[in-house]
Coordinates of C-alpha atoms in Angstrom, one line a residue:
M1 CA 40.5 3.9 26.6
L2 CA 42.7 4.1 29.7
A3 CA 42.0 6.6 32.4
D4 CA 45.3 8.4 31.6
E5 CA 43.9 9.1 28.1
L6 CA 40.6 10.7 29.3
P7 CA 40.0 14.5 29.1
T8 CA 41.6 16.2 32.1
R9 CA 40.2 18.7 34.6
P10 CA 40.3 22.4 33.8
S11 CA 42.5 24.4 36.1
S12 CA 41.0 25.7 39.4
R13 CA 42.1 27.3 42.6
L14 CA 42.8 23.8 44.0
D15 CA 45.3 22.8 41.3
R16 CA 48.1 22.9 43.9
R17 CA 46.5 19.9 45.5
I18 CA 44.3 18.4 42.8
G19 CA 46.4 17.9 39.7
V20 CA 45.0 19.0 36.3
D21 CA 46.3 15.7 34.9
L22 CA 43.6 13.8 36.8
P23 CA 40.5 12.8 34.7
L24 CA 37.7 15.3 34.2
T25 CA 35.4 12.7 35.6
L26 CA 36.2 10.1 38.2
T27 CA 34.1 7.0 37.5
V28 CA 34.4 5.3 40.8
T29 CA 34.1 1.6 41.9
L30 CA 33.9 1.0 45.6
W31 CA 36.5 -1.5 46.6
D32 CA 36.5 -0.4 50.3
F33 CA 38.3 -2.9 52.6
T34 CA 37.3 -5.9 50.5
W35 CA 40.3 -5.5 48.2
Y36 CA 42.4 -6.9 51.0
T37 CA 40.0 -9.0 53.1
R38 CA 39.0 -11.2 50.1
T39 CA 42.3 -12.1 48.5
G40 CA 42.2 -15.8 49.1
P41 CA 41.7 -18.5 46.4
G42 CA 38.6 -18.0 44.4
E43 CA 37.9 -14.6 46.1
P44 CA 37.1 -11.5 43.9
F45 CA 40.5 -9.8 44.7
S46 CA 42.8 -12.8 44.4
D47 CA 44.1 -11.3 41.2
L48 CA 44.4 -7.5 41.3
D49 CA 45.2 -7.2 37.6
L50 CA 42.1 -9.1 36.7
A51 CA 40.0 -6.9 39.0
F52 CA 41.4 -3.7 37.4
T53 CA 41.0 -5.2 33.9
Q54 CA 37.3 -5.9 34.7
A55 CA 36.9 -2.4 36.1
T56 CA 38.2 -0.6 33.0
E57 CA 36.1 -2.8 30.8
R58 CA 33.1 -1.5 32.7
G59 CA 34.2 2.1 32.3
Y60 CA 35.8 2.8 35.6
N61 CA 38.9 4.9 36.1
T62 CA 39.1 5.1 39.9
V63 CA 38.9 2.8 42.9
R64 CA 38.0 4.0 46.4
I65 CA 39.7 2.0 49.1
C66 CA 40.5 1.6 52.8
A67 CA 44.2 2.0 52.6
M68 CA 44.8 0.7 56.2
P69 CA 46.7 3.9 57.1
F70 CA 46.5 3.5 60.8
L71 CA 47.4 -0.1 60.7
L72 CA 50.4 0.5 58.5
F73 CA 51.7 3.7 60.1
G74 CA 49.9 4.4 63.4
S75 CA 49.5 1.1 65.1
G76 CA 53.1 0.0 65.6
L77 CA 52.2 -3.5 64.6
D78 CA 54.2 -5.8 62.3
T79 CA 51.9 -6.1 59.3
R80 CA 54.1 -8.4 57.2
G81 CA 51.9 -11.4 58.0
L82 CA 48.5 -9.8 58.5
R83 CA 46.0 -12.7 59.0
L84 CA 42.5 -11.9 57.7
G85 CA 39.3 -14.0 57.4
P86 CA 35.6 -14.3 58.2
L87 CA 34.2 -12.8 61.3
G88 CA 33.7 -16.2 62.9
G89 CA 31.7 -19.4 62.3
N90 CA 28.9 -18.8 59.9
Y91 CA 28.2 -15.3 61.2
A92 CA 27.6 -12.6 58.5
R93 CA 28.2 -15.1 55.6
R94 CA 25.1 -13.9 53.7
T95 CA 25.7 -10.1 54.1
R96 CA 27.3 -7.7 51.7
W97 CA 30.9 -6.7 52.5
Y98 CA 31.1 -9.2 55.4
D99 CA 30.8 -12.4 53.4
V100 CA 34.5 -13.3 53.5
K101 CA 34.8 -16.9 52.3
V102 CA 38.3 -18.0 53.3
A103 CA 41.2 -16.9 55.6
T104 CA 44.2 -15.3 54.0
V105 CA 47.6 -13.9 55.0
I106 CA 49.0 -10.8 53.3
D107 CA 52.0 -8.5 53.7
A108 CA 49.8 -5.4 54.1
R109 CA 52.3 -2.8 53.0
A110 CA 53.5 -4.8 50.0
H111 CA 49.9 -5.5 49.0
L112 CA 49.0 -1.8 49.2
L113 CA 51.9 -0.9 46.9
E114 CA 50.9 -3.7 44.5
L115 CA 47.4 -2.2 44.3
F116 CA 48.9 1.2 43.3
R117 CA 51.2 -0.4 40.8
A118 CA 48.3 -2.3 39.3
A119 CA 46.3 0.9 39.2
R120 CA 49.2 2.5 37.1
R121 CA 49.3 -0.5 34.8
H122 CA 45.6 -0.1 34.0
G123 CA 45.6 3.7 33.9
C124 CA 43.5 4.0 37.1
Y125 CA 43.5 6.3 40.1
V126 CA 42.9 5.7 43.8
I127 CA 40.8 7.5 46.4
V128 CA 42.7 6.9 49.6
S129 CA 40.4 6.4 52.6
S130 CA 40.1 4.5 55.9
W131 CA 37.3 2.3 57.3
E132 CA 39.3 1.4 60.3
Y133 CA 37.1 3.1 62.9
Q134 CA 34.1 1.4 61.4
Q135 CA 34.9 -2.3 60.6
S136 CA 38.3 -2.9 58.9
S137 CA 39.9 -4.5 62.0
A138 CA 36.9 -6.9 62.5
F139 CA 38.3 -9.0 59.6
S140 CA 41.6 -9.6 61.4
L141 CA 42.0 -12.9 63.0
D142 CA 43.9 -11.1 65.8
R143 CA 42.5 -8.2 67.9
D144 CA 45.8 -6.2 68.1
W145 CA 44.7 -3.9 65.3
F146 CA 41.3 -3.2 67.0
D147 CA 43.0 -2.7 70.4
A148 CA 45.5 -0.2 68.9
L149 CA 42.7 1.8 67.3
M150 CA 40.7 2.0 70.5
A151 CA 43.7 3.0 72.5
V152 CA 43.9 6.3 70.7
D153 CA 42.1 9.1 72.6
P154 CA 38.9 9.8 70.7
E155 CA 39.7 13.5 70.7
T156 CA 42.9 12.9 68.7
R157 CA 41.8 10.1 66.4
P158 CA 41.4 12.3 63.3
E159 CA 44.9 13.8 63.9
V160 CA 46.4 10.4 64.2
L161 CA 44.7 9.4 61.0
A162 CA 46.1 12.5 59.3
Q163 CA 49.6 11.6 60.5
S164 CA 49.2 8.0 59.3
H165 CA 47.8 9.1 55.9
S166 CA 50.8 11.5 55.6
Q167 CA 53.2 8.7 56.1
L168 CA 51.4 6.6 53.5
I169 CA 51.7 9.5 51.1
D170 CA 55.4 9.7 51.8
L171 CA 55.7 6.0 51.0
L172 CA 53.9 6.5 47.7
R173 CA 56.0 9.5 46.8
T174 CA 59.2 7.5 47.5
E175 CA 57.9 4.6 45.4
G176 CA 57.0 6.9 42.5
L177 CA 53.3 6.2 42.8
L178 CA 51.9 9.5 44.2
D179 CA 50.4 10.4 40.8
R180 CA 47.9 7.6 41.3
V181 CA 46.3 9.4 44.2
A182 CA 43.1 11.2 43.3
F183 CA 42.7 12.6 46.9
V184 CA 42.8 11.5 50.5
E185 CA 39.8 11.0 52.9
L186 CA 40.8 11.0 56.5
H187 CA 38.0 8.5 57.1
N188 CA 34.8 7.0 55.7
E189 CA 31.4 8.3 57.0
V190 CA 32.8 10.1 59.9
Q191 CA 29.6 10.4 61.8
G192 CA 28.9 6.7 61.8
G193 CA 31.6 4.9 63.8
H194 CA 34.1 5.1 66.6
L195 CA 35.3 8.6 65.6
T196 CA 32.3 9.8 67.6
E197 CA 33.2 8.1 70.8
G198 CA 32.7 10.3 73.8
L199 CA 30.3 12.7 72.0
D200 CA 26.8 13.2 73.2
P201 CA 24.7 11.0 70.9
E202 CA 21.8 13.4 71.2
L203 CA 23.8 16.1 69.5
D204 CA 24.1 16.7 65.8
L205 CA 27.2 14.5 65.3
V206 CA 28.3 16.4 62.1
V207 CA 28.5 19.6 64.1
A208 CA 29.9 17.9 67.2
L209 CA 32.7 16.3 65.2
R210 CA 33.8 19.5 63.7
P211 CA 36.6 20.4 66.2
R212 CA 38.1 16.9 66.0
L213 CA 38.0 16.8 62.2
Q214 CA 39.2 20.4 61.8
R215 CA 42.4 19.4 63.7
G216 CA 42.8 16.4 61.5
I217 CA 42.4 18.4 58.3
D218 CA 44.7 21.1 59.5
R219 CA 47.3 18.5 60.5
F220 CA 47.3 16.8 57.1
H221 CA 47.5 20.2 55.3
A222 CA 50.5 21.1 57.4
L223 CA 52.2 17.8 56.6
Q224 CA 51.2 17.5 52.9
P225 CA 50.3 20.9 51.5
D226 CA 50.2 19.7 47.9
V227 CA 47.8 16.7 48.4
A228 CA 44.1 17.1 48.5
V229 CA 42.3 15.9 51.6
T230 CA 38.8 15.7 52.9
V231 CA 36.5 13.6 55.1
N232 CA 33.2 12.1 53.9
Y233 CA 29.7 11.9 55.3
S234 CA 27.0 9.3 55.3
G235 CA 23.9 10.8 53.7
V236 CA 24.1 14.4 52.8
P237 CA 24.1 16.7 55.8
I238 CA 21.9 19.4 54.4
T239 CA 20.8 20.7 57.9
S240 CA 24.4 20.6 59.2
W241 CA 26.6 22.3 56.7
R242 CA 27.8 24.5 59.5
G243 CA 29.5 21.4 60.9
L244 CA 31.8 20.8 58.0
P245 CA 35.5 21.7 58.6
T246 CA 37.1 24.5 56.7
G247 CA 39.8 23.6 54.2
L248 CA 38.1 20.6 52.7
D249 CA 39.5 20.1 49.2
V250 CA 36.7 17.9 48.0
L251 CA 33.1 17.4 49.2
V252 CA 32.4 13.7 49.4
V253 CA 28.9 12.6 50.5
H254 CA 27.0 9.3 50.4
P255 CA 23.3 9.8 49.3
Y256 CA 21.7 6.6 50.5
I257 CA 18.1 7.3 50.2
Y258 CA 16.6 4.1 51.8
G259 CA 12.9 5.1 51.4
V260 CA 11.1 1.8 51.1
L261 CA 14.2 0.0 52.6
D262 CA 13.9 2.2 55.6
A263 CA 10.3 0.9 56.1
L264 CA 11.8 -2.6 56.5
V265 CA 14.7 -1.4 58.6
T266 CA 12.5 0.4 61.1
G267 CA 9.7 -2.1 60.9
F268 CA 12.0 -4.9 62.0
H269 CA 14.1 -2.8 64.4
L270 CA 17.3 -3.6 62.5
R271 CA 19.3 -0.6 63.8
G272 CA 18.5 -1.0 67.5
D273 CA 20.2 -3.0 70.3
G274 CA 18.2 -6.1 69.6
N275 CA 16.1 -6.0 72.7
D276 CA 12.9 -5.4 70.7
F277 CA 13.7 -7.6 67.7
P278 CA 10.3 -8.8 66.4
Q279 CA 11.1 -12.5 66.1
E280 CA 7.6 -13.7 65.4
L281 CA 7.0 -11.1 62.7
A282 CA 10.4 -11.9 61.1
D283 CA 9.5 -15.6 61.2
A284 CA 6.2 -15.0 59.4
E285 CA 7.4 -12.6 56.8
L286 CA 11.1 -12.8 56.0
L287 CA 13.1 -15.7 57.5
R288 CA 14.0 -19.0 56.0
P289 CA 12.6 -22.2 57.6
G290 CA 14.9 -23.5 60.3
A291 CA 16.4 -20.1 61.2
P292 CA 17.9 -20.0 64.6
R293 CA 16.5 -17.7 67.3
F294 CA 17.8 -14.2 67.3
A295 CA 19.3 -14.6 70.7
A296 CA 21.3 -17.6 69.6
W297 CA 22.9 -16.1 66.5
T298 CA 26.1 -14.4 67.5
L299 CA 29.9 -14.8 67.6
G300 CA 31.6 -17.1 70.0
E301 CA 33.3 -15.7 73.0
A302 CA 36.8 -15.6 71.4
D303 CA 35.5 -13.4 68.6
A304 CA 33.0 -11.3 70.6
W305 CA 35.3 -8.3 70.3
K306 CA 34.4 -8.1 66.6
L307 CA 30.8 -7.1 67.5
T308 CA 32.4 -3.8 68.7
A309 CA 34.9 -3.6 65.9
T310 CA 32.1 -3.5 63.4
I311 CA 29.3 -0.9 63.3
V312 CA 26.8 -3.2 61.6
G313 CA 24.6 -4.4 64.5
K314 CA 23.5 -7.9 65.3
P315 CA 19.8 -7.4 64.2
E316 CA 20.8 -6.5 60.7
I317 CA 23.4 -9.2 60.4
Y318 CA 20.9 -11.8 61.7
L319 CA 18.2 -10.8 59.3
H320 CA 20.5 -10.7 56.3
D321 CA 22.0 -14.1 57.3
W322 CA 18.7 -15.8 57.7
C323 CA 16.2 -14.1 55.5
D324 CA 14.7 -15.6 52.4
P325 CA 16.1 -13.2 49.7
D326 CA 12.9 -13.5 47.7
S327 CA 10.8 -12.6 50.7
F328 CA 13.1 -9.6 51.5
D329 CA 12.8 -8.3 47.9
R330 CA 9.0 -9.0 47.8
F331 CA 8.6 -6.8 50.9
L332 CA 10.4 -3.9 49.1
Y333 CA 8.4 -4.4 45.9
D334 CA 5.1 -4.6 47.8
H335 CA 5.7 -1.3 49.5
Y336 CA 7.7 0.5 46.8
A337 CA 4.8 2.5 45.4
D338 CA 4.3 4.3 48.7
Y339 CA 7.9 5.6 48.7
R340 CA 8.9 5.9 45.0
W341 CA 8.3 9.6 44.5
G342 CA 9.7 10.6 47.9
M343 CA 12.9 8.6 47.2
G344 CA 13.3 10.5 43.9
E345 CA 12.7 13.9 45.5
K346 CA 15.2 13.1 48.2
L347 CA 18.0 11.9 45.9
A348 CA 17.5 14.9 43.6
E349 CA 17.4 17.3 46.5
W350 CA 20.5 15.8 48.2
I351 CA 22.6 15.8 45.0
G352 CA 21.5 19.4 44.2
A353 CA 22.2 20.6 47.7
A354 CA 25.7 19.0 47.8
A355 CA 26.5 20.5 44.4
D356 CA 25.4 23.9 45.7
W357 CA 27.6 23.7 48.8
A358 CA 30.6 22.5 46.6
E359 CA 30.2 25.3 44.1
T360 CA 29.7 27.9 46.9
N361 CA 32.9 26.7 48.5
G362 CA 34.9 26.3 45.3
V363 CA 35.6 22.6 45.6
P364 CA 34.6 19.6 43.5
L365 CA 31.9 17.1 44.5
V366 CA 32.2 13.4 44.6
L367 CA 29.5 10.9 45.3
G368 CA 31.6 8.1 46.9
E369 CA 28.7 5.8 47.7
G370 CA 25.0 5.8 47.5
W371 CA 21.5 5.1 46.3
I372 CA 19.1 2.7 48.0
G373 CA 21.0 1.2 51.0
Y374 CA 22.2 -1.9 52.7
T375 CA 20.6 -5.1 51.5
P376 CA 21.4 -8.8 51.8
V377 CA 24.1 -10.1 49.4
H378 CA 21.5 -12.5 47.8
G379 CA 18.8 -9.8 47.6
N380 CA 18.2 -8.5 44.1
F381 CA 16.2 -5.3 44.6
E382 CA 19.0 -2.9 43.7
E383 CA 20.3 -5.2 41.0
G384 CA 16.8 -5.7 39.6
P385 CA 14.8 -3.4 37.2
V386 CA 13.9 -0.9 39.9
G387 CA 17.4 -0.6 41.3
R388 CA 19.0 -0.4 37.9
E389 CA 16.8 2.6 37.0
W390 CA 17.8 4.3 40.3
C391 CA 21.5 3.9 39.1
R392 CA 20.6 5.7 35.8
F393 CA 18.6 8.4 37.6
A394 CA 21.4 9.1 40.0
V395 CA 24.2 9.3 37.5
R396 CA 22.1 11.6 35.2
A397 CA 21.4 13.8 38.2
A398 CA 25.1 13.8 39.1
A399 CA 26.2 14.6 35.6
A400 CA 23.7 17.4 35.4
V401 CA 25.2 19.2 38.4
G402 CA 28.7 18.7 37.2
V403 CA 30.0 16.3 39.8
W404 CA 33.7 15.5 39.6
G405 CA 33.1 11.8 40.4
S406 CA 30.5 9.2 41.3
V407 CA 29.8 5.6 41.8
V408 CA 27.3 3.8 39.5
C409 CA 26.1 2.3 42.8
S410 CA 27.8 1.1 46.0
N411 CA 27.0 -2.5 44.9
A412 CA 28.8 -2.1 41.5
A413 CA 32.1 -3.7 42.6
P414 CA 33.8 -7.1 42.2
H415 CA 32.4 -8.4 45.5
H416 CA 28.8 -7.8 44.6
P417 CA 26.5 -9.6 42.2
M418 CA 25.9 -6.3 40.3
W419 CA 29.5 -6.6 38.9
S420 CA 28.2 -9.1 36.4
D421 CA 25.9 -6.5 34.9
V422 CA 28.5 -5.1 32.6
E423 CA 26.0 -3.3 30.3
L424 CA 24.5 -1.3 33.2
Q425 CA 27.9 -0.1 34.4
R426 CA 29.2 0.8 31.0
Q427 CA 25.9 2.7 30.3
C428 CA 26.0 4.6 33.6
N429 CA 29.7 5.5 33.3
E430 CA 29.1 6.8 29.8
I431 CA 26.1 8.9 31.0
L432 CA 28.3 10.3 33.8
T433 CA 31.3 11.0 31.6
D434 CA 29.4 12.4 28.6
G435 CA 27.2 14.5 30.8
R436 CA 30.1 15.8 32.8
Q437 CA 31.9 16.7 29.6
R438 CA 28.9 18.7 28.3
S439 CA 28.6 20.4 31.7
A440 CA 32.3 21.4 31.6
E441 CA 32.0 22.8 28.1
H442 CA 29.1 25.0 29.1

């Protein structure tokens, strides 16, 4: 069944911005920026029609993407020959999302329109977002995109994004493709990237960002009063609801629970500056034989700007690049029993709290990413028996509270190994859709 044939949403106070002809449930696959960074020969998005065919076969009706709004409409750059490729050398080749295999050249605007046309051909919808102030520009072979992003005053970045998104919406309207838009996110995970530049890092960044984001939301509403807009948050900011802007048309949160994975992240200092990276411990427990020293594993001078263009730090890239995946997974399994119940309580609490905020504020809830967290591309913990059950747990919890949309898992996308687990994705999307239907009926 195509997405256009699915039951549609009941009317609500937001129908002016969220059309009732959209599906009752958005079953979301996270295509992020990869839908344009990995378009070369043999890459997962070399054929958009094939990617959409595979998505619908797995039960998806929505893709969530970085639509490059600033690059296309705010940077002033000529994007007809956008050169994209790996970060440089062999750096980040065994990580998720960063494991670009070959360089490619696209006409960025034409490629965006082709994605929307392909979405229509397959009866799918698009959540329009931006990852540009987190990592999108790091995959450009030229630094002009990154420099243009950073040249914008941090205080006005959300407003510039709003203007850029509005021009993107105007283009889709002109091309007759606006009906493919589920809603717009000004930016992905706003508290985790260069949108926070200039703010005191000791502050609650959700609260500190509110004035900037409020101006961005207000700007978009003024330009596009009939299009739903929001921002989204990493985690679920249950202690910072006061920091959310007014006027959000959708609540989008990313409940990554980490738990046992956080024990590895903190134990090996993966989110720090690298000055305290435990080389000997990593050698003994996680790394493959012959791994270079941490200090030696980095980008060359010509590509060093990409270390700022991306928010994933060097310690995490290094460990993902050079770990033995079995050792990585074994660490998680060895310690899992200590964290299992806490992980379940956290995920249930976060989904419930997000649903409560959404209902209180009269907006739908979408879980745009989530579950365990960031693991190496060849790691199998989230694709294995434990991770698969977390996918089922999460979508059941999501359906029970009546979410409008959810991922099966952030790793359930063409550029991750989980894509090959067709049965899991069909099962989870059926759980989500059937459960959401029952919730709406009651």
